Amino acid sequence: MAQNEEKQALTHLDEHGNIYMVDVTDRQETLREAIAHAQVRMRPETVKLIAENQIAKGSVLEVAKIAGIMAAKKTPDLIPLCHPLPMTH
């Protein structure tokens, strides 16, 4: 940490260093955006099938979107002290 940076107190620690869930009931909503990136390797013929929506089990891209939404909704289950976040997309 640079000398001119101030240390910020962690909001989820009490004066004894014990953790607790912060009450966010009265906080205003803030716009937050998360963008995920991935690199997936596959054969060119597979890419073509996906692009043409010709995979026998259905749309790979739609299933991926749903999986991303489901994963985002599980964030509070996976990250300690994370509140459930409302989602609009």
Short mmCIF file of C-alpha atoms in Angstrom, two decimals:
data_model
loop_
_atom_site.label_atom_id
_atom_site.label_comp_id
_atom_site.label_asym_id
_atom_site.label_seq_id
_atom_site.Cartn_x
_atom_site.Cartn_y
_atom_site.Cartn_z
CA MET A 1 0.00 0.00 0.00
CA ALA A 2 1.36 3.42 -0.94
CA GLN A 3 2.09 5.85 1.88
CA ASN A 4 -0.52 8.33 0.69
CA GLU A 5 -3.30 5.72 0.66
CA GLU A 6 -5.43 5.51 3.78
CA LYS A 7 -6.41 2.18 5.25
CA GLN A 8 -10.14 1.60 5.04
CA ALA A 9 -11.91 -0.24 7.82
CA LEU A 10 -13.63 -3.43 6.74
CA THR A 11 -17.36 -3.03 7.28
CA HIS A 12 -17.94 -6.66 8.22
CA LEU A 13 -15.51 -6.74 11.17
CA ASP A 14 -16.30 -5.52 14.67
CA GLU A 15 -13.79 -3.86 17.00
CA HIS A 16 -12.56 -7.30 18.11
CA GLY A 17 -12.04 -8.59 14.58
CA ASN A 18 -15.12 -10.83 14.61
CA ILE A 19 -17.03 -11.06 11.36
CA TYR A 20 -20.72 -10.30 11.01
CA MET A 21 -23.23 -9.74 8.22
CA VAL A 22 -23.61 -6.03 7.52
CA ASP A 23 -27.20 -4.72 7.55
CA VAL A 24 -27.84 -3.26 4.09
CA THR A 25 -31.59 -2.76 4.53
CA ASP A 26 -31.42 1.04 4.28
CA ARG A 27 -28.77 1.30 1.57
CA GLN A 28 -29.78 2.76 -1.76
CA GLU A 29 -29.56 0.51 -4.80
CA THR A 30 -26.48 1.00 -6.92
CA LEU A 31 -26.02 -0.01 -10.51
CA ARG A 32 -23.47 -2.79 -10.79
CA GLU A 33 -22.42 -4.64 -13.87
CA ALA A 34 -20.40 -7.80 -14.25
CA ILE A 35 -18.94 -8.94 -17.53
CA ALA A 36 -17.62 -12.46 -17.85
CA HIS A 37 -15.10 -13.61 -20.42
CA ALA A 38 -14.16 -17.13 -21.38
CA GLN A 39 -12.01 -18.88 -23.90
CA VAL A 40 -13.47 -22.14 -25.18
CA ARG A 41 -11.63 -24.44 -27.56
CA MET A 42 -13.61 -26.58 -29.96
CA ARG A 43 -13.49 -27.97 -33.43
CA PRO A 44 -14.50 -25.66 -36.29
CA GLU A 45 -17.37 -27.98 -37.19
CA THR A 46 -18.72 -27.66 -33.64
CA VAL A 47 -18.57 -23.86 -33.86
CA LYS A 48 -20.53 -24.05 -37.10
CA LEU A 49 -23.20 -26.27 -35.55
CA ILE A 50 -23.57 -23.90 -32.60
CA ALA A 51 -23.74 -20.81 -34.84
CA GLU A 52 -26.42 -22.47 -36.97
CA ASN A 53 -28.31 -23.76 -33.89
CA GLN A 54 -27.95 -27.32 -35.13
CA ILE A 55 -26.89 -29.03 -31.89
CA ALA A 56 -29.25 -31.95 -31.23
CA LYS A 57 -29.91 -30.98 -27.61
CA GLY A 58 -30.89 -27.38 -28.44
CA SER A 59 -29.37 -23.92 -28.31
CA VAL A 60 -25.97 -24.04 -26.64
CA LEU A 61 -25.86 -20.25 -26.31
CA GLU A 62 -29.26 -20.02 -24.59
CA VAL A 63 -28.29 -22.76 -22.15
CA ALA A 64 -25.04 -20.88 -21.44
CA LYS A 65 -26.99 -17.67 -20.71
CA ILE A 66 -29.29 -19.52 -18.31
CA ALA A 67 -26.30 -21.16 -16.62
CA GLY A 68 -24.70 -17.74 -16.13
CA ILE A 69 -27.86 -16.35 -14.53
CA MET A 70 -28.17 -19.40 -12.28
CA ALA A 71 -24.52 -19.03 -11.23
CA ALA A 72 -24.97 -15.32 -10.44
CA LYS A 73 -27.98 -16.14 -8.26
CA LYS A 74 -25.83 -18.62 -6.29
CA THR A 75 -23.17 -16.01 -5.48
CA PRO A 76 -24.37 -15.51 -1.87
CA ASP A 77 -24.18 -19.29 -1.37
CA LEU A 78 -20.57 -19.39 -2.53
CA ILE A 79 -19.08 -16.17 -1.14
CA PRO A 80 -19.19 -15.68 2.63
CA LEU A 81 -20.99 -12.54 3.85
CA CYS A 82 -22.40 -11.77 0.40
CA HIS A 83 -26.01 -10.59 0.42
CA PRO A 84 -28.42 -11.83 -2.24
CA LEU A 85 -28.37 -9.33 -5.09
CA PRO A 86 -31.43 -8.41 -7.15
CA MET A 87 -30.92 -9.06 -10.84
CA THR A 88 -32.55 -7.32 -13.78
CA HIS A 89 -31.11 -9.38 -16.64
#
